[in-house]
mmCIF file of C-alpha atoms in Angstrom:
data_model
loop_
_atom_site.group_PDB
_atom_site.id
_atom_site.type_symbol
_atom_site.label_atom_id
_atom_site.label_comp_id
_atom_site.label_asym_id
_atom_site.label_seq_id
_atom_site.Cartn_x
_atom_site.Cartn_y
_atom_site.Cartn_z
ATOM 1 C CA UNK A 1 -45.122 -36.051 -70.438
ATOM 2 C CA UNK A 2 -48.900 -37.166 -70.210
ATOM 3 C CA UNK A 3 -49.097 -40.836 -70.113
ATOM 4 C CA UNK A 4 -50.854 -41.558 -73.804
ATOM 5 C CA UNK A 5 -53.463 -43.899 -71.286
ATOM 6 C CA UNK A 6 -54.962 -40.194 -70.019
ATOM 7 C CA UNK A 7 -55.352 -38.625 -73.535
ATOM 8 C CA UNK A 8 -57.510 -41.631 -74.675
ATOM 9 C CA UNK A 9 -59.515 -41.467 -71.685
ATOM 10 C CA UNK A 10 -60.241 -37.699 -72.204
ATOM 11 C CA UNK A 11 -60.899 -38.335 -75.685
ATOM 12 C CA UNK A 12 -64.087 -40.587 -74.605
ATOM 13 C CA UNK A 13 -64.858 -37.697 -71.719
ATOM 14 C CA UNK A 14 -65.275 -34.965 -74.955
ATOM 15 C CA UNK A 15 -66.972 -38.000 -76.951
ATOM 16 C CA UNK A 16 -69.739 -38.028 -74.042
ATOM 17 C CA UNK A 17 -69.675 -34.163 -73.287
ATOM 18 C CA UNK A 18 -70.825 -33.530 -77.069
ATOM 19 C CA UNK A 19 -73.712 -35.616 -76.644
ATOM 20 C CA UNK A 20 -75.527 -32.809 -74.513
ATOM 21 C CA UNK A 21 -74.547 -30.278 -77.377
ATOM 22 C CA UNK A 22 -77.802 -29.244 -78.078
ATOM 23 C CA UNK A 23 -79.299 -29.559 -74.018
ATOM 24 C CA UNK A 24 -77.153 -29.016 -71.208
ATOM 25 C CA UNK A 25 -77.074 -24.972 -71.206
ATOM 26 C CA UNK A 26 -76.434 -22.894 -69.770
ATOM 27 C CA UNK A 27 -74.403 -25.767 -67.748
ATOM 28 C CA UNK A 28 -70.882 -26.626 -69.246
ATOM 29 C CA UNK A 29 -70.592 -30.071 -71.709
ATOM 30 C CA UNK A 30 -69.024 -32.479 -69.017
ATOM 31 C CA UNK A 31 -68.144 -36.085 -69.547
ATOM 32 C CA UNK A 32 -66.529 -38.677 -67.311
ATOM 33 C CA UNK A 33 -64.896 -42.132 -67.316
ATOM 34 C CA UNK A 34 -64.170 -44.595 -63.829
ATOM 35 C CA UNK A 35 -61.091 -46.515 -65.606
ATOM 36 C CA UNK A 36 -59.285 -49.456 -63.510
ATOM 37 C CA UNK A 37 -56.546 -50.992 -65.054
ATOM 38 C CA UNK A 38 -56.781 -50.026 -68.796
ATOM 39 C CA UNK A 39 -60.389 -51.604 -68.479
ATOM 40 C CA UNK A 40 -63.524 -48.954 -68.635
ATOM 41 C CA UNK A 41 -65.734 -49.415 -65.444
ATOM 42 C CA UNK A 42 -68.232 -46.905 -66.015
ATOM 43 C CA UNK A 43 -68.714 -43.435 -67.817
ATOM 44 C CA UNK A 44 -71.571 -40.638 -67.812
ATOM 45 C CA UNK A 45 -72.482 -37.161 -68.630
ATOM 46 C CA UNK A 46 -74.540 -34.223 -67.946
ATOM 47 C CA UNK A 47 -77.501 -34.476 -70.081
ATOM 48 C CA UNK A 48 -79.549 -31.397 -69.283
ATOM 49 C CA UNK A 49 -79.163 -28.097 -66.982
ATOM 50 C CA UNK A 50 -80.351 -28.808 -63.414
ATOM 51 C CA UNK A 51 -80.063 -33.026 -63.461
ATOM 52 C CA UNK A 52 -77.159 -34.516 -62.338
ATOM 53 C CA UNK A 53 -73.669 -33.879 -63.658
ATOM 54 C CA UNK A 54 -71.129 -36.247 -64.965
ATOM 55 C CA UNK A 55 -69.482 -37.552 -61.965
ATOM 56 C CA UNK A 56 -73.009 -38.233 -61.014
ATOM 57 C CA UNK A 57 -74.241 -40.118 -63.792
ATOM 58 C CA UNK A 58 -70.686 -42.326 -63.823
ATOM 59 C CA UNK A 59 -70.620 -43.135 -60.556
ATOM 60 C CA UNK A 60 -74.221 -44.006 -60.313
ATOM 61 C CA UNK A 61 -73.688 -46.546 -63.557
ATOM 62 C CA UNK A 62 -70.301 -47.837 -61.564
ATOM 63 C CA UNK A 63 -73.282 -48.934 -58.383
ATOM 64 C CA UNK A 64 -72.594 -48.727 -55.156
ATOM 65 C CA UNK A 65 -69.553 -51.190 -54.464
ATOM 66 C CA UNK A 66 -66.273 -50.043 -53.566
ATOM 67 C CA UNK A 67 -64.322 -48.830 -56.171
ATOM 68 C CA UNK A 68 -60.629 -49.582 -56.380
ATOM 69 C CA UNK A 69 -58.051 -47.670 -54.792
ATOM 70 C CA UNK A 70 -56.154 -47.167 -57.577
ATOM 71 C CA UNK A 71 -59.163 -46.467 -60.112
ATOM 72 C CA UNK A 72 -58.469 -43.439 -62.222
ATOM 73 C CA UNK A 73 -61.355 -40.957 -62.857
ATOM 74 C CA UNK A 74 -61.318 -38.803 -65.840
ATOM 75 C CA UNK A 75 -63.174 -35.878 -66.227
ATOM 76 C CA UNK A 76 -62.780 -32.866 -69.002
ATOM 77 C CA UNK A 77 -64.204 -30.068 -66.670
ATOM 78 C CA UNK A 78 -63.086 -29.409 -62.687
ATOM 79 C CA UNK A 79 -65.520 -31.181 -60.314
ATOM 80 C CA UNK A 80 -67.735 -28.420 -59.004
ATOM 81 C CA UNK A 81 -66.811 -27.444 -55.277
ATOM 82 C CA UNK A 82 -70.420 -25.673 -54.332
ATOM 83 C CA UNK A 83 -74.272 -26.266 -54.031
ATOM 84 C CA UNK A 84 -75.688 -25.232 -56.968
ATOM 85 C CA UNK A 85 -79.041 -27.115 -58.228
ATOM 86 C CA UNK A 86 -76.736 -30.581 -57.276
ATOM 87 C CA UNK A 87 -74.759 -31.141 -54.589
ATOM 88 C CA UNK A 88 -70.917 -30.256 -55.062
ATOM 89 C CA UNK A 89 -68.938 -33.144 -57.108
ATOM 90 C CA UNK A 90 -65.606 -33.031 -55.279
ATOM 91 C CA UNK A 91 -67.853 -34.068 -52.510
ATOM 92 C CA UNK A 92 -69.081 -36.791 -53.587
ATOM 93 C CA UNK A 93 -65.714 -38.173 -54.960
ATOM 94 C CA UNK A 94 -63.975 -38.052 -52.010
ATOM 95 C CA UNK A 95 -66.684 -39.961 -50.290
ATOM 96 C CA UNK A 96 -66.652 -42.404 -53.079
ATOM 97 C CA UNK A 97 -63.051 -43.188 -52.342
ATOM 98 C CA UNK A 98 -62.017 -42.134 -55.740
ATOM 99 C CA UNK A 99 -58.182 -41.959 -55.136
ATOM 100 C CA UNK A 100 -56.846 -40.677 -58.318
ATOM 101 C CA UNK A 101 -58.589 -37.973 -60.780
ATOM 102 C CA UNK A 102 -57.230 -36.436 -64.209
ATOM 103 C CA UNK A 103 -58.961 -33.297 -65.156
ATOM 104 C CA UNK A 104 -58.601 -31.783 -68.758
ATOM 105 C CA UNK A 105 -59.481 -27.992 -67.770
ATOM 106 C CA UNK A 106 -59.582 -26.221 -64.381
ATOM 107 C CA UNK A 107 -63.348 -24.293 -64.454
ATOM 108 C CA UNK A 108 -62.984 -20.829 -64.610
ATOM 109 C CA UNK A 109 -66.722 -19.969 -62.853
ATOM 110 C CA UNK A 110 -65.938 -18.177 -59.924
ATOM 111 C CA UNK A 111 -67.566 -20.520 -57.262
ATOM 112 C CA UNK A 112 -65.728 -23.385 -58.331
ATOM 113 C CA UNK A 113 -62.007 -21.954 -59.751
ATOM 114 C CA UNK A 114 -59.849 -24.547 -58.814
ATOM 115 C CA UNK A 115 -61.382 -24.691 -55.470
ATOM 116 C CA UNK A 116 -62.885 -28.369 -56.084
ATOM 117 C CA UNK A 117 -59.120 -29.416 -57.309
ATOM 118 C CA UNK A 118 -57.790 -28.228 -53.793
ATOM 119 C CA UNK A 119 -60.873 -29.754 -51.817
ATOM 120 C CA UNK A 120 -59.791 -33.230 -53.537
ATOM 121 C CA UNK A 121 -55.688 -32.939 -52.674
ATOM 122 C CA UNK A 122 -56.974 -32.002 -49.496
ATOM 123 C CA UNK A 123 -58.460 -35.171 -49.012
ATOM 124 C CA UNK A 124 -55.240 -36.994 -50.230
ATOM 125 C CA UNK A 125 -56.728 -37.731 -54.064
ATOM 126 C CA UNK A 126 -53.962 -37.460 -56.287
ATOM 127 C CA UNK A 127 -55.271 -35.032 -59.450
ATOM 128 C CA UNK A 128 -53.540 -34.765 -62.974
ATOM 129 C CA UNK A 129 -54.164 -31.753 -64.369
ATOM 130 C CA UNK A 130 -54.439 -30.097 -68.014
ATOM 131 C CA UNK A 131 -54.517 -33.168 -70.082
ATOM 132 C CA UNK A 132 -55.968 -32.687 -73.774
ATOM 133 C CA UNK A 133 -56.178 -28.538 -72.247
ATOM 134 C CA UNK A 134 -56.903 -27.407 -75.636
ATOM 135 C CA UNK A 135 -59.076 -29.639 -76.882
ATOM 136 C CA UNK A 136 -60.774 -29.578 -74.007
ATOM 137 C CA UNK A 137 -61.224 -25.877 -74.013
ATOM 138 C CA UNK A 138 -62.962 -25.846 -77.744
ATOM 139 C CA UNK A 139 -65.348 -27.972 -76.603
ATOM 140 C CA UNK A 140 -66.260 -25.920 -74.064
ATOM 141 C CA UNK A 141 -66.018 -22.527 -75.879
ATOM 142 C CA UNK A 142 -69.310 -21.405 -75.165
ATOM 143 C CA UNK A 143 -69.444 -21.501 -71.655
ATOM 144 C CA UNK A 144 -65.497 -20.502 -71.058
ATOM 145 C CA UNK A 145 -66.530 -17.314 -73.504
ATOM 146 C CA UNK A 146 -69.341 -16.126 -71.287
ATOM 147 C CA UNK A 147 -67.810 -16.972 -68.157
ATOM 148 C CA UNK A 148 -64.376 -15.605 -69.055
ATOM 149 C CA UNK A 149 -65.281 -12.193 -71.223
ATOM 150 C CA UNK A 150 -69.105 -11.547 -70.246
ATOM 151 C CA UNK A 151 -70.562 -12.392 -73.346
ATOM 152 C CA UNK A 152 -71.886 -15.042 -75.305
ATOM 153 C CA UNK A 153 -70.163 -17.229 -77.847
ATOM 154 C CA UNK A 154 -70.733 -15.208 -81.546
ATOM 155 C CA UNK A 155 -71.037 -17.587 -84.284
ATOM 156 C CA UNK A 156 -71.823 -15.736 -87.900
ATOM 157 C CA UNK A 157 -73.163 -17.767 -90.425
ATOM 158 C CA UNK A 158 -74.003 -17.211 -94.091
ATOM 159 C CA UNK A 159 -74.716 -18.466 -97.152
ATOM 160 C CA UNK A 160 -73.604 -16.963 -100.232
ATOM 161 C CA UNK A 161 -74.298 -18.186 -104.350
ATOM 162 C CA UNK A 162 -71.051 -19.447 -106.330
ATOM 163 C CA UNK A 163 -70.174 -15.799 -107.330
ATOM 164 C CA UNK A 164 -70.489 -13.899 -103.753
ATOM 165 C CA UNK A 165 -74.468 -12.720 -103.175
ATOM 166 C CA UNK A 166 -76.737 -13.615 -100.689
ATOM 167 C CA UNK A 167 -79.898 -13.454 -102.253
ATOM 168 C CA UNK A 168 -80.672 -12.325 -106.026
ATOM 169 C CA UNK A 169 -82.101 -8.956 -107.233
ATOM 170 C CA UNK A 170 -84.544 -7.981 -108.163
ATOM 171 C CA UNK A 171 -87.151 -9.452 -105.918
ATOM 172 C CA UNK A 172 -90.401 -10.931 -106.646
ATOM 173 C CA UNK A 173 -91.701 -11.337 -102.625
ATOM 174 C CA UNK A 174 -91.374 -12.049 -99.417
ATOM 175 C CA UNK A 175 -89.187 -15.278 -98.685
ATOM 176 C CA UNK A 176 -85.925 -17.365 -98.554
ATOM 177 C CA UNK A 177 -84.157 -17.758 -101.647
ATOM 178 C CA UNK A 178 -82.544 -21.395 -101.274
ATOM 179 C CA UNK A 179 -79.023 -20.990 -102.101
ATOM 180 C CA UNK A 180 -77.353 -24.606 -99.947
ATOM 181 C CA UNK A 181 -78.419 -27.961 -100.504
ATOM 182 C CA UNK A 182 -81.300 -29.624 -98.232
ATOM 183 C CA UNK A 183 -78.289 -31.910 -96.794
ATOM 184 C CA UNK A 184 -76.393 -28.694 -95.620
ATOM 185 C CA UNK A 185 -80.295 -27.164 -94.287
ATOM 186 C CA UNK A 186 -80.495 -30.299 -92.203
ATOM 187 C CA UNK A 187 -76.743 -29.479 -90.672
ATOM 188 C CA UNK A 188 -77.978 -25.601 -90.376
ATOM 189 C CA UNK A 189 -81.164 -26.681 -88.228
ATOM 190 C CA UNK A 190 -78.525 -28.453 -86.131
ATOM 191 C CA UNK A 191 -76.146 -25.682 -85.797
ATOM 192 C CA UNK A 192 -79.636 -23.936 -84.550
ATOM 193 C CA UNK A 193 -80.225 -26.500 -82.191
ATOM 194 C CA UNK A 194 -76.580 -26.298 -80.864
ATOM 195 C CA UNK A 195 -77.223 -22.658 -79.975
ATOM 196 C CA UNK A 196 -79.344 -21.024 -76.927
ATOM 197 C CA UNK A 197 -79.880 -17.686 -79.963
ATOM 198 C CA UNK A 198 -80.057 -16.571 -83.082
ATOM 199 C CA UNK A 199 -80.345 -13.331 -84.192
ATOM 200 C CA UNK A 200 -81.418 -11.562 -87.317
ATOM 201 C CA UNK A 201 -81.425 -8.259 -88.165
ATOM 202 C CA UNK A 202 -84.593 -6.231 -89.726
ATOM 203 C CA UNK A 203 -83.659 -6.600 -93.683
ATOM 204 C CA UNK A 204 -83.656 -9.950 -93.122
ATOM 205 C CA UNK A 205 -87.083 -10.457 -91.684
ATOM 206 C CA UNK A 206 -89.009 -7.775 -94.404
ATOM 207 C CA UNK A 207 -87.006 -9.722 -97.215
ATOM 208 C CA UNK A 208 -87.278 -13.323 -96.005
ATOM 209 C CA UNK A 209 -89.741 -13.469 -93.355
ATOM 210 C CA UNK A 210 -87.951 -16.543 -91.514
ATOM 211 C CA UNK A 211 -89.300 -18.505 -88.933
ATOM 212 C CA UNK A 212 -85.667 -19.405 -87.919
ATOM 213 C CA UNK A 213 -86.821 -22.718 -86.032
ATOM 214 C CA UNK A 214 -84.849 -26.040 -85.477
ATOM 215 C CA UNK A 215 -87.511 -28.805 -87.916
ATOM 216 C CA UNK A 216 -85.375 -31.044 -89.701
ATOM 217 C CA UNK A 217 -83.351 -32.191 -86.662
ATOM 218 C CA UNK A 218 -84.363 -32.812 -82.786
ATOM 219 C CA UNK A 219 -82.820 -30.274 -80.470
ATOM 220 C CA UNK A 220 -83.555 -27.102 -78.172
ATOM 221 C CA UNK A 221 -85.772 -24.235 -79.715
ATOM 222 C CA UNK A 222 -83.260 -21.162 -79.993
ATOM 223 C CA UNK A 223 -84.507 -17.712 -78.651
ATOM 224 C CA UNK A 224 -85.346 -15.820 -81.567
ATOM 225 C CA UNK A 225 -83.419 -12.285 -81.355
ATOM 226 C CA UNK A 226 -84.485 -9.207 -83.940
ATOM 227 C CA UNK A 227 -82.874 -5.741 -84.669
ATOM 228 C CA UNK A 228 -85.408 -3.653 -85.982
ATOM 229 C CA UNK A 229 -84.093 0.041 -84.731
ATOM 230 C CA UNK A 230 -86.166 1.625 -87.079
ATOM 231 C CA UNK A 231 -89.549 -0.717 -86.358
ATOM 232 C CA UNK A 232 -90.071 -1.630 -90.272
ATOM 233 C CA UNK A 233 -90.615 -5.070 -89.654
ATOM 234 C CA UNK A 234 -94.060 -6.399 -90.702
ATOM 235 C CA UNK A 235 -96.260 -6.887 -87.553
ATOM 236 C CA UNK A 236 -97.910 -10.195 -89.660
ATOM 237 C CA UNK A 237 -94.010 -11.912 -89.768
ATOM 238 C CA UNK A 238 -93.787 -15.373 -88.463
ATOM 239 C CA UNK A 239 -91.472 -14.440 -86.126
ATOM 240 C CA UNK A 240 -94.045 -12.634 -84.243
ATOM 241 C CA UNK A 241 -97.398 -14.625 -84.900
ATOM 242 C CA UNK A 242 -96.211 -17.820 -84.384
ATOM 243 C CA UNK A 243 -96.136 -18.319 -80.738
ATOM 244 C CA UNK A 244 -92.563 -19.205 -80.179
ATOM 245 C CA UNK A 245 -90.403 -16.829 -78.063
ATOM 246 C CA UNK A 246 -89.165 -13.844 -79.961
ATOM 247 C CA UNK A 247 -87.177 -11.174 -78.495
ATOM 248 C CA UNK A 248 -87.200 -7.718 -80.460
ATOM 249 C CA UNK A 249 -84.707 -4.723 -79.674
ATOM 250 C CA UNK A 250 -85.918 -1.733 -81.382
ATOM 251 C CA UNK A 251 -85.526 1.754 -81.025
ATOM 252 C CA UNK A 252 -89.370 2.631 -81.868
ATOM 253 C CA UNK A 253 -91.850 0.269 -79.404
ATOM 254 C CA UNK A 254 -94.234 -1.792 -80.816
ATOM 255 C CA UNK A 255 -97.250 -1.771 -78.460
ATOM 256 C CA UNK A 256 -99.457 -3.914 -81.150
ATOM 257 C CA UNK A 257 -96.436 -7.051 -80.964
ATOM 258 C CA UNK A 258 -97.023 -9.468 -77.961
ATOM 259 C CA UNK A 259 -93.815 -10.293 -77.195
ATOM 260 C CA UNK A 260 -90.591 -9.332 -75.326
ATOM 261 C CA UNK A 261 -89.722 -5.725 -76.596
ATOM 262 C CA UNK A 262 -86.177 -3.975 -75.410
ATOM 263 C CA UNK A 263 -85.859 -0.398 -76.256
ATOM 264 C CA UNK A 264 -82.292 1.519 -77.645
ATOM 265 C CA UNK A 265 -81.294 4.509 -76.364
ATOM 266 C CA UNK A 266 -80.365 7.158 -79.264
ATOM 267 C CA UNK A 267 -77.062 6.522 -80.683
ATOM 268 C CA UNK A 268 -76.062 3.590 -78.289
ATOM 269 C CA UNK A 269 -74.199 0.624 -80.761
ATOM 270 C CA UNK A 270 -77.545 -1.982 -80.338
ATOM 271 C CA UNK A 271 -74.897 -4.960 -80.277
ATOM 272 C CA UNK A 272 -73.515 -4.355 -76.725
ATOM 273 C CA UNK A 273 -76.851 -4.010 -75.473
ATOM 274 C CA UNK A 274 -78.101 -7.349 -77.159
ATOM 275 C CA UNK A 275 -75.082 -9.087 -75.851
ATOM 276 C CA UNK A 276 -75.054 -7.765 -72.875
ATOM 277 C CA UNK A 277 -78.682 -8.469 -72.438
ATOM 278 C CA UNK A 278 -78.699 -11.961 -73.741
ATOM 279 C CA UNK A 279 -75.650 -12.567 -70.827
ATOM 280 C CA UNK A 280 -77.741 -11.359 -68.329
ATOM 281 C CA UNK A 281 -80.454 -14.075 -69.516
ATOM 282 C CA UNK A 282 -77.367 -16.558 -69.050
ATOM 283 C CA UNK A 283 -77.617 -17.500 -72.385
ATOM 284 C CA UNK A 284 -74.012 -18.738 -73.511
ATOM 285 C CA UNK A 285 -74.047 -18.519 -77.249
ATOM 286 C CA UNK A 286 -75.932 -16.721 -80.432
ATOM 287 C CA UNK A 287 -76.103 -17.631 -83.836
ATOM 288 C CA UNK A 288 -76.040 -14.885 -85.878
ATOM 289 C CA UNK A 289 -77.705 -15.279 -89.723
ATOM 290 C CA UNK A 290 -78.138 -12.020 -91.188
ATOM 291 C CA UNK A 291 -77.766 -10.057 -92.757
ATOM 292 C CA UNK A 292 -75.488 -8.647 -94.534
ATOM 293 C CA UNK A 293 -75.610 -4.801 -92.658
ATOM 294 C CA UNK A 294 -75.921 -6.867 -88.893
ATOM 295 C CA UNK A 295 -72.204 -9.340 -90.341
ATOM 296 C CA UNK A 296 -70.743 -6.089 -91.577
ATOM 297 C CA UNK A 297 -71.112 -4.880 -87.969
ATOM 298 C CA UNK A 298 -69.644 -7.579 -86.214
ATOM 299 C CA UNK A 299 -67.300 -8.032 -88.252
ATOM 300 C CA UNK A 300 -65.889 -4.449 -88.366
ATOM 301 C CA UNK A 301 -65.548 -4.545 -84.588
ATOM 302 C CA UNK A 302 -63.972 -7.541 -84.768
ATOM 303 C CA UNK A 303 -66.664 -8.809 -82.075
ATOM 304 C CA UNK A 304 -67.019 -12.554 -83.487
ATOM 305 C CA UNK A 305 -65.379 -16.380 -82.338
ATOM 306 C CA UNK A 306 -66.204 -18.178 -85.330
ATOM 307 C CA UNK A 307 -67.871 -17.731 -88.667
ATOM 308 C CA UNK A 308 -69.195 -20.557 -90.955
ATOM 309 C CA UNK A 309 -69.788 -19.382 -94.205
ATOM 310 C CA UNK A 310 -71.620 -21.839 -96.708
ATOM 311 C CA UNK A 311 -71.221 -21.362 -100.479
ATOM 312 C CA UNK A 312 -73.737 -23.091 -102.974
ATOM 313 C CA UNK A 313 -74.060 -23.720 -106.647
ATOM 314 C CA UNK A 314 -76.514 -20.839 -107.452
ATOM 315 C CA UNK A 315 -75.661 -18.170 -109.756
ATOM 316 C CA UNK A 316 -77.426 -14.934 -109.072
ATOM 317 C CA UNK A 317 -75.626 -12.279 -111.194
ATOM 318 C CA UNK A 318 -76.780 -9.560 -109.340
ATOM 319 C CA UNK A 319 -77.767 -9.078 -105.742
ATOM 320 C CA UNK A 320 -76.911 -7.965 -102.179
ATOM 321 C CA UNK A 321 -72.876 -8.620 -101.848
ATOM 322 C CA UNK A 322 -71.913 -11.527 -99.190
ATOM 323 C CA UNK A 323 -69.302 -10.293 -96.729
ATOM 324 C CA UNK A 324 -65.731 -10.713 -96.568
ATOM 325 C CA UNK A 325 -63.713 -12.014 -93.937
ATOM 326 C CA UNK A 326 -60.418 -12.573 -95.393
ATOM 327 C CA UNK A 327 -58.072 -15.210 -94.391
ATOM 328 C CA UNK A 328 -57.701 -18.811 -94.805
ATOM 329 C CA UNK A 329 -60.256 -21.114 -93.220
ATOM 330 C CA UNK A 330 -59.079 -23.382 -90.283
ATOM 331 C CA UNK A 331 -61.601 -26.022 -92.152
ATOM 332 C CA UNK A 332 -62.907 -26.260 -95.424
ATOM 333 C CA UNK A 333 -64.862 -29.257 -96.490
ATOM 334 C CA UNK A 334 -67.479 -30.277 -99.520
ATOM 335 C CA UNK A 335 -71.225 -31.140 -98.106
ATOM 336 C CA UNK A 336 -73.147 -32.712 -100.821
ATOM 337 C CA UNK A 337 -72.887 -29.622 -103.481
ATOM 338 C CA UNK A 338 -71.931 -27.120 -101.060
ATOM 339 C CA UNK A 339 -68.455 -25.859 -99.848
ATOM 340 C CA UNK A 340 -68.467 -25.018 -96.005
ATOM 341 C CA UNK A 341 -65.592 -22.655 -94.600
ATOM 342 C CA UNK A 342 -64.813 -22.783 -90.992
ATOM 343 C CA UNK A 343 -63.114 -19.485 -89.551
ATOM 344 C CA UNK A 344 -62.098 -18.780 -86.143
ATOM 345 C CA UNK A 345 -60.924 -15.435 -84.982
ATOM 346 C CA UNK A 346 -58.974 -16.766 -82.260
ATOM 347 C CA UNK A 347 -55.849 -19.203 -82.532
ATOM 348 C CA UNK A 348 -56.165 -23.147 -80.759
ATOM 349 C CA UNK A 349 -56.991 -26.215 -82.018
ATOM 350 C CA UNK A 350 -60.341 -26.982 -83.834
ATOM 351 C CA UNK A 351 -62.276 -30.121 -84.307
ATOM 352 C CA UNK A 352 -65.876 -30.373 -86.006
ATOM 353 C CA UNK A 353 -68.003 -32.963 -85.231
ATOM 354 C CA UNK A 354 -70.443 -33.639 -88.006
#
């Protein structure tokens, strides 16, 4: 049985891991606590890809005194065990004299993989493993999903009116019809800033012409991903005159667009080669919005980890059909007038941090 001591301690690790949500990729969310005696000596976590990880950051706000010999550290993610952009971690406990570690998850990247784990026993630290696994897992989805199955973390949102359409019929123009509440845009910008993409397919950019920017919260700038097999996108969208990084797969080139351009070939499905694309840019997640043909897609292949799916008090009586997705939520909750569903595809705990 886990001591209950260790699961509050990893509680406060996944407490500080969440507060890099929206800058530490493609790096995991790592947090960690120096504990001595039921008293918290000093915690950290890694902020931003490239700076220094968790350990790092904890021991450095600890100082340079001796730590106790029997000190626990706690740490949701293995200590790395190789030279990356920082030195390796296990290193640098072992030289520390940290005697006693509790890990939540082993890390499944192949340079590391349990080998910083063994480099600490080696050294006579005592390590507790797999405390708060689960939990500790969800937090980490995106970066165990791309490491572990070559792809990024999908997350398919939508927003549909209070009887099932995503935008009304007939249309007068080009541009969003606002179905959610501006309290629930403000949580959407930060769902965008949570994510390294978000992609869109071509309806959605002739019908709303979105800019699909993070500007009601701070955070990271998603890439911008569009569909447009056919090339019927408007060459004056925002997406593609307003300076920000756009990246456009399309089975007809568009010499006039300055920007990023990947072409299909023929009959190819154009999701595996976005994902496996995006994966090669090491980008960990995508957030997909629309619409409704691009959901339909993903959601007939069955090629999605979570879908949020926001329903608001409009009433549109006619219009483009929201998808389905069929069976029960693993969260439902009210945000100011709005009901937000929480789905995942895969079994395991679930927490939401709003």
């Amino acid at each position: 049985m886990t001591p209950p001591g260790h699961e509050h301690w990893m509680r406060r690790c996944l407490q500080l891991a969440r507060n890099a949500a929206t800058t530490s990729a493609p790096n995991p969310l790592v947090g960690t606590v120096l504990v001595h005696e039921g008293q918290l000596l000093a915690e950290g976590w890694h902020k931003v890809a490239g700076g220094p990880h968790a350990e790092v950051e904890c021991l450095r706000a600890f100082g340079d005194g001796g730590i106790p010999a029997d000190a626990i550290l706690y740490v949701n993610l293995e200590p790395c065990a190789h030279h990356g952009r920082t030195p390796p971690c296990a290193d640098l406990l072992i030289a520390r004299g940290v005697k006693h570690v509790v890990v939540g998850q082993r890390d499944p990247f192949p340079l590391v993989a349990g080998k910083g784990i063994a480099r600490m026993k080696d050294a006579g630290t005592e390590v507790v493993e797999g405390v708060l696994a689960d939990e500790c897992r969800w937090v980490q989805r995106r970066f165990l999903t791309s490491v572990e199955r070559g792809r990024p973390y999908i997350i398919l949102k939508w927003a549909r009116s209070q009887d099932g359409f995503l935008d009304r019929h007939p249309r007068a123009g080009r541009g969003v019809q606002r179905i959610s509440s501006p309290q629930t845009d403000v949580l959407v910008h930060r769902w965008r800033a949570e994510e390294q993409a978000i992609l869109v397919g071509s309806r959605t950019v002739v019908n709303d012409d979105p800019s699909l920017t993070v500007r009601h919260v701070d955070g990271r700038q998603p890439l911008r991903v569009v569909l447009d097999r056919q090339g019927i996108t408007p060459a004056e969208s925002t997406l593609y005159t307003d300076g920000r990084p756009t990246l456009l797969f399309t089975g007809t080139p568009r010499p006039a667009l300055d920007m990023e351009q990947v072409s299909l070939r023929g009959n190819e499905d154009p999701i595996d080669m976005i994902l496996a694309q995006l994966h090669a840019r090491s980008i960990r997640s995508v957030l997909v919005e629309g619409g409704a043909e691009l959901h339909g897609h993903f959601l007939r292949r069955g090629l999605w980890d979570e879908a949020r799916v926001i329903t608001g008090e409009a009433v549109f009586g006619s219009g483009t059909p929201a998808p389905e997705i069929g069976g029960t939520p693993v969260i439902s909750v009210m945000n100011s007038t709005d009901h937000i569903a929480l789905y995942k595809k895969d079994p395991g705990c679930c927490t939401w941090d709003w």
